[in-house]
mmCIF file of C-alpha atoms in Angstrom:
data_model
loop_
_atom_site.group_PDB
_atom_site.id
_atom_site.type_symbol
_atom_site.label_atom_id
_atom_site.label_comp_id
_atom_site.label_asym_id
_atom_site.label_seq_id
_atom_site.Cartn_x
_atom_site.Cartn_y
_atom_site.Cartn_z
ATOM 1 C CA UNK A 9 161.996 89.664 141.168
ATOM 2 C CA UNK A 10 159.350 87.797 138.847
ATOM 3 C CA UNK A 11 156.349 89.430 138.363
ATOM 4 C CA UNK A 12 153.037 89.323 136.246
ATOM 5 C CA UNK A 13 151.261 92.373 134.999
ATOM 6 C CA UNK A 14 147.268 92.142 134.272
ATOM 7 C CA UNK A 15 144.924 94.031 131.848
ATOM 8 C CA UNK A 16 143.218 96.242 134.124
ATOM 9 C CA UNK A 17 139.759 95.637 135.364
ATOM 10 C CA UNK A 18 136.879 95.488 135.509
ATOM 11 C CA UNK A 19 135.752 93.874 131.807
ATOM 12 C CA UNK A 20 132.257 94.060 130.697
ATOM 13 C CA UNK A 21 130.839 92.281 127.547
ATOM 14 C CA UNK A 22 128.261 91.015 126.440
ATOM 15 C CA UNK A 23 127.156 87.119 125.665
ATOM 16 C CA UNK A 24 129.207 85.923 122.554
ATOM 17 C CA UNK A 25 131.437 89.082 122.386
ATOM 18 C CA UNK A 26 135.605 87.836 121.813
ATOM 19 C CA UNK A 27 137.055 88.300 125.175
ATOM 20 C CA UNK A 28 140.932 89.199 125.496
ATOM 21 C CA UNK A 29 142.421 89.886 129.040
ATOM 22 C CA UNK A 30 145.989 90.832 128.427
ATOM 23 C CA UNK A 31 148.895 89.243 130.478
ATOM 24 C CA UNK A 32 152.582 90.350 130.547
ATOM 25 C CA UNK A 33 155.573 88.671 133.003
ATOM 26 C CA UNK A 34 158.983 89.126 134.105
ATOM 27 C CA UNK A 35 160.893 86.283 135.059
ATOM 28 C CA UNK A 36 164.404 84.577 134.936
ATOM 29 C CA UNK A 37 164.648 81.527 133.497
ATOM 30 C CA UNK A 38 161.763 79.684 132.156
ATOM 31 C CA UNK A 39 158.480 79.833 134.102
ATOM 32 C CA UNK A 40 155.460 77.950 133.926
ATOM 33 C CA UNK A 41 152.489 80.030 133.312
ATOM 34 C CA UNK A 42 148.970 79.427 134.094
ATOM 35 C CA UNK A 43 145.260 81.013 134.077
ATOM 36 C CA UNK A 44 143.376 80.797 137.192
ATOM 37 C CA UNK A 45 139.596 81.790 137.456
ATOM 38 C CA UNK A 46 137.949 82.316 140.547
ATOM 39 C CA UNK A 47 134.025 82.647 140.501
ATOM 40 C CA UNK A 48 131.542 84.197 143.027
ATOM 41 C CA UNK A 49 132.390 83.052 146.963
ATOM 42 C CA UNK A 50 134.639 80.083 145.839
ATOM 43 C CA UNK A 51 138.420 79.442 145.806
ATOM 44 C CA UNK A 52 140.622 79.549 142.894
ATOM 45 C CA UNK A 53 140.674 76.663 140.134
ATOM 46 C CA UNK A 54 143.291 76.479 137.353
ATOM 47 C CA UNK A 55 141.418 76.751 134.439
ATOM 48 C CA UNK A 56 145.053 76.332 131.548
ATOM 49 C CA UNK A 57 148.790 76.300 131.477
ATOM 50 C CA UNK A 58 151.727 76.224 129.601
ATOM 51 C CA UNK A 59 154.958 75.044 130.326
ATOM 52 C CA UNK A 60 157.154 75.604 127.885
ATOM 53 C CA UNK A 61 157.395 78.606 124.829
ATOM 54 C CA UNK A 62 155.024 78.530 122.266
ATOM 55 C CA UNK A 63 152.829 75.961 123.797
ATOM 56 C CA UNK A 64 149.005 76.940 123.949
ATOM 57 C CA UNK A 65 147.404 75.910 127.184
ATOM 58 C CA UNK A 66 143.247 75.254 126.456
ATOM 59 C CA UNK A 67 140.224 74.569 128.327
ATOM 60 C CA UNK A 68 136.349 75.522 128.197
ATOM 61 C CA UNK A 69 136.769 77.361 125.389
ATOM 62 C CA UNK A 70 139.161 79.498 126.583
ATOM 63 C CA UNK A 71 143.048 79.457 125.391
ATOM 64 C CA UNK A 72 146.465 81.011 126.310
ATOM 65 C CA UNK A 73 149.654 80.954 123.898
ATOM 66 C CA UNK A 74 153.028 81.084 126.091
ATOM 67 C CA UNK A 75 154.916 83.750 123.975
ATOM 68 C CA UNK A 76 158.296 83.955 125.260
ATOM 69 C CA UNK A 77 159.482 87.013 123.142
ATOM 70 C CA UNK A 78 156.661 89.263 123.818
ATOM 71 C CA UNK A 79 156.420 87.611 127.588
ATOM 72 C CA UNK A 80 152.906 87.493 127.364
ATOM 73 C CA UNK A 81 150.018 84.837 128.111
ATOM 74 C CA UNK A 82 147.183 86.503 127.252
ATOM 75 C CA UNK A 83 144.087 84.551 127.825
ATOM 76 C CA UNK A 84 141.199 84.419 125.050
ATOM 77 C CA UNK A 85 138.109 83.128 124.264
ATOM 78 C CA UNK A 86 135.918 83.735 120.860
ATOM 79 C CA UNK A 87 132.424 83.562 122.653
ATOM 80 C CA UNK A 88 131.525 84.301 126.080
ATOM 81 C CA UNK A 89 128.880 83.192 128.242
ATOM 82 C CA UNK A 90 127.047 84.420 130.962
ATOM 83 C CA UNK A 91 128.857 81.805 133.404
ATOM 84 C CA UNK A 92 132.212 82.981 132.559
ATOM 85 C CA UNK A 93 131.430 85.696 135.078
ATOM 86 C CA UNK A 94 134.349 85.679 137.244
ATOM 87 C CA UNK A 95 137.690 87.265 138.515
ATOM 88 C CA UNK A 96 140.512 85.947 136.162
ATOM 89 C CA UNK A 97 144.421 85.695 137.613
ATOM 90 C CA UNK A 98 147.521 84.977 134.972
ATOM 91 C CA UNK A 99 150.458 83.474 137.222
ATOM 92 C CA UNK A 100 153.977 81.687 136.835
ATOM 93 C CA UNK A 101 156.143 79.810 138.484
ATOM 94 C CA UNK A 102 159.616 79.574 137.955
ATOM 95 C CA UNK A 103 161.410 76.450 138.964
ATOM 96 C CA UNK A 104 160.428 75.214 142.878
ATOM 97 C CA UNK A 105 159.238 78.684 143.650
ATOM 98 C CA UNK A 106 156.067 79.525 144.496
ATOM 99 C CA UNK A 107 153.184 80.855 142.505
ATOM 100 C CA UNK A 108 153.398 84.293 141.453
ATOM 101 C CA UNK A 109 149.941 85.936 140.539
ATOM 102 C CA UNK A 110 148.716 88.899 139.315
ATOM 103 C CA UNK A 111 146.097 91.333 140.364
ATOM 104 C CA UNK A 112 143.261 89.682 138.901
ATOM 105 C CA UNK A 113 140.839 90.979 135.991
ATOM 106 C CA UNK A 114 136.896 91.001 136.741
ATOM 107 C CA UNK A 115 134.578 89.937 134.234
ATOM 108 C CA UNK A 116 130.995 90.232 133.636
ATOM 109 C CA UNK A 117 129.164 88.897 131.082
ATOM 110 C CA UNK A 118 125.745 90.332 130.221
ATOM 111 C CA UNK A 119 122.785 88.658 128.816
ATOM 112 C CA UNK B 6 138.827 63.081 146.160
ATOM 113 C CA UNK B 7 137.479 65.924 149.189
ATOM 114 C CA UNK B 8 139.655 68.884 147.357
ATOM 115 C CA UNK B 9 141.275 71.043 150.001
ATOM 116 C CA UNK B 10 139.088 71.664 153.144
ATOM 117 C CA UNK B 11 138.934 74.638 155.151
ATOM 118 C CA UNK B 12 137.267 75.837 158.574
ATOM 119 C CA UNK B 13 135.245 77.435 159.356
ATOM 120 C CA UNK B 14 133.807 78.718 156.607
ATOM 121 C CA UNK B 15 133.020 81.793 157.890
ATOM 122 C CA UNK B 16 134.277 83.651 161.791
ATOM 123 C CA UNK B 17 133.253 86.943 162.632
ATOM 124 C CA UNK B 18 134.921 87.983 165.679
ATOM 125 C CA UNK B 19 135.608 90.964 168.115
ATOM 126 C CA UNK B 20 139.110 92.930 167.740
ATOM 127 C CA UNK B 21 141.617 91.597 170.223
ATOM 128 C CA UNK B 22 140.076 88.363 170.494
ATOM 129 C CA UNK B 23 142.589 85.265 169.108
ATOM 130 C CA UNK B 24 141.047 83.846 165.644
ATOM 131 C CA UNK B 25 142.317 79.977 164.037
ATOM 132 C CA UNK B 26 141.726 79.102 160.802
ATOM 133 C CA UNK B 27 142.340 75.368 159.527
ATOM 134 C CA UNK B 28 143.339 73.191 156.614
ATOM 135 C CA UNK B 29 142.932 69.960 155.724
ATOM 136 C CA UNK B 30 145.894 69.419 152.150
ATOM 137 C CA UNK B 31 145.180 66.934 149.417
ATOM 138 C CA UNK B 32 146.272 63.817 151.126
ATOM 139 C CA UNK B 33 149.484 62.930 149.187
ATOM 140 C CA UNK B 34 150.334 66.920 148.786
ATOM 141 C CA UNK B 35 153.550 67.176 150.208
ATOM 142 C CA UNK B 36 153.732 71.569 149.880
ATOM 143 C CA UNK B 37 150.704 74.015 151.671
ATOM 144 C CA UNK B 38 150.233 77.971 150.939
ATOM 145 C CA UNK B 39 148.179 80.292 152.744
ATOM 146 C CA UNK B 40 146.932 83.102 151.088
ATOM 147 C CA UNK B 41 145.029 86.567 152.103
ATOM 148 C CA UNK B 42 142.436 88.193 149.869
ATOM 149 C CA UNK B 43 141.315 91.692 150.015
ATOM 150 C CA UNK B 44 139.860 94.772 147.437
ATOM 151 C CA UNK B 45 142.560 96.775 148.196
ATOM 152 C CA UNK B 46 145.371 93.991 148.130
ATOM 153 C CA UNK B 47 144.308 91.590 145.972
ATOM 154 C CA UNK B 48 146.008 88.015 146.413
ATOM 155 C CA UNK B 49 149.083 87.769 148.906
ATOM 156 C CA UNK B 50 151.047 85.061 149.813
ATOM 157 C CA UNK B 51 151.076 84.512 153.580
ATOM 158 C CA UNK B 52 153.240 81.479 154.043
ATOM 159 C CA UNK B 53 154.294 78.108 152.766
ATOM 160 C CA UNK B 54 155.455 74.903 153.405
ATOM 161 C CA UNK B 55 157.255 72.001 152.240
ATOM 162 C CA UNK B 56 157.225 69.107 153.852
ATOM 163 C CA UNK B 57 155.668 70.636 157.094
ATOM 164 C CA UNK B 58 158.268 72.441 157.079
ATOM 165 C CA UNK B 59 157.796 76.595 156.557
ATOM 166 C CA UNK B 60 160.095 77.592 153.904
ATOM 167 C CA UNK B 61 158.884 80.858 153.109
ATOM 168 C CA UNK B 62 156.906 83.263 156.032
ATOM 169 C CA UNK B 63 157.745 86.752 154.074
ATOM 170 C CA UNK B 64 154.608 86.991 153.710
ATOM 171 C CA UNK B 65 153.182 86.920 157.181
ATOM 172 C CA UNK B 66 151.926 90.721 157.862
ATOM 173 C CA UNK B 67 153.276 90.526 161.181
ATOM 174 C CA UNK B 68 154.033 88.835 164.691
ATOM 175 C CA UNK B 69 149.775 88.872 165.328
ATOM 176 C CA UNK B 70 150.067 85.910 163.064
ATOM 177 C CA UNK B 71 151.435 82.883 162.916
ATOM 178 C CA UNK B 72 150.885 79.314 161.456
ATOM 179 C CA UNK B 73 151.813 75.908 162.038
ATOM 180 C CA UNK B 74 151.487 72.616 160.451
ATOM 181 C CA UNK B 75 152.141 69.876 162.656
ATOM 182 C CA UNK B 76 151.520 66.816 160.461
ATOM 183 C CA UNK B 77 150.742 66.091 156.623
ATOM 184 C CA UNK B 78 147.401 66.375 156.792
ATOM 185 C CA UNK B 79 146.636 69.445 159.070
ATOM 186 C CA UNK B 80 147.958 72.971 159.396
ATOM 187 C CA UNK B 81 146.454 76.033 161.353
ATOM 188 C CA UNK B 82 147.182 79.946 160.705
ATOM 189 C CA UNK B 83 146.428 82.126 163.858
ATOM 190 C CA UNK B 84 145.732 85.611 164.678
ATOM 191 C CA UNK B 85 146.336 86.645 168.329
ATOM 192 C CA UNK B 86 144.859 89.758 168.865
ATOM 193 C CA UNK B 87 142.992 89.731 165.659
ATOM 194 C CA UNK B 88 142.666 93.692 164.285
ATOM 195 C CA UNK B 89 139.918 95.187 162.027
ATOM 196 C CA UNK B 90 141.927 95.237 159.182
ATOM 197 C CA UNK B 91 142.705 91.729 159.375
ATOM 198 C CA UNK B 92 139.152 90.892 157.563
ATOM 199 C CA UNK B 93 139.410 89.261 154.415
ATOM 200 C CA UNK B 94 139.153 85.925 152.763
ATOM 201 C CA UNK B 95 141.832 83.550 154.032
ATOM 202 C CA UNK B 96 142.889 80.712 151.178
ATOM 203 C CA UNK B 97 144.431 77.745 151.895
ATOM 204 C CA UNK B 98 146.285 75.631 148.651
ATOM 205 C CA UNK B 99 148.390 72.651 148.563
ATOM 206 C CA UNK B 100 150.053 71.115 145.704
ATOM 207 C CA UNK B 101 151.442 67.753 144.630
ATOM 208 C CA UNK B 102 154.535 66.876 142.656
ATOM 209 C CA UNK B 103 152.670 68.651 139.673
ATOM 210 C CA UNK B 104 153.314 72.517 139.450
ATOM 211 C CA UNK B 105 149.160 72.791 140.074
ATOM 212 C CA UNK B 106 147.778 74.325 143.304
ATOM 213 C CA UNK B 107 144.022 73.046 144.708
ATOM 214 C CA UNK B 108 142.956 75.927 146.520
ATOM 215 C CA UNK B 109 140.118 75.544 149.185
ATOM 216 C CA UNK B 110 136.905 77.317 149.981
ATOM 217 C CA UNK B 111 138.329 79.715 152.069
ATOM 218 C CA UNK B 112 137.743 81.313 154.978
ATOM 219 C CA UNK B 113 136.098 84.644 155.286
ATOM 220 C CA UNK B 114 136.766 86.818 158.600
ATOM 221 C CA UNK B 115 135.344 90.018 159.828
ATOM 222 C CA UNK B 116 136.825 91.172 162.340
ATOM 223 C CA UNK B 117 134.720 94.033 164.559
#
């Protein structure tokens, strides 16, 4: 069945440090794939996606490259902030199905 | 636009008492997930719907729970008896023709 496979957590940098939180899937067919961030005591919000190979999904900074020969979406960003403190989730969805998610990555950014 | 809305907000409760949890979609958002997070298991898909209608329960942990969503605009997920390790933070979604789920608040339950 489709899966997605997170970088382990938790991640610990500090402000301005390059932040990488690897993302791997299995799928048939073509899924979408998408970032979610969740921060302290709220729901998840979809922070990028990508729909289609090679496209780069980008927002706040952050950005994700759909890589359909690798199957990765790794999600990136060149300098974090102390807000970016959250628990990160790489997902797909392949055709009607639902959303598949991974385990989530925590991040903490110190000052 | 009220996002996804979800009550209570938080419900701490005695084992073997009955616990409902409610969600108010989108309006317009014709499909409705309920999700269960925990440390141990992360994210997990409870249920969803389509159209009101449940297409996919595999999810559901067992017969202590079920859910329901009677109209568009409202659904319910119950626990009856609730069980100590049934605490956790309950998420309700829904999502529109786009692929992009709104998730709500959530719900968090302790259950002692």
């Amino acid at each position: 069945g489709d899966s997605v496979t997170q970088m382990e957590g938790p991640v610990t940098l500090s402000e301005e440090a390059f932040l990488t939180i690897n993302c791997t899937y299995t799928a048939t067919g073509y899924p979408s794939l998408f970032w979610y961030v969740q921060y302290p005591g709220e729901g998840l919000q979809l922070l990028l996606k990508a729909t289609k190979a090679d496209d780069k999904g980008s927002n706040k900074g952050f950005e994700a490259t759909y890589r359909k020969e690798t199957t990765s979406f790794h999600l990136e960003k060149g300098s974090v902030q102390v807000s970016d403190s959250a628990v990160y989730f790489c997902a797909l969805k392949a055709g009607a199905q639902k959303l598949v998610f991974g385990q989530g990555t925590r991040l903490t950014i110190n000052p | 636009d009220a996002g996804v809305i979800q009550s209570p907000r938080h419900e701490v409760t005695e084992m073997g008492q009955e616990v409902t949890l409610r969600c108010k979609p989108i309006s317009g958002h014709n499909s409705l997930f309920w999700y269960r997070q925990t440390m141990m298991r992360g994210l997990e898909l409870l249920i969803y719907f389509n159209n009101n209608v449940p297409i996919d329960d595999s999810g559901m942990p067992e017969d202590r729970f079920s859910a329901k969503m009677p109209n568009a605009s409202f659904s319910t997920l119950k626990i009856q008896p609730s069980e100590p390790r049934d605490s956790a933070v309950y998420f309700c979604a829904s999502r529109g023709e786009t692929t992009e789920q709104y998730f709500g608040p959530g719900t968090r339950l302790t259950v002692t």
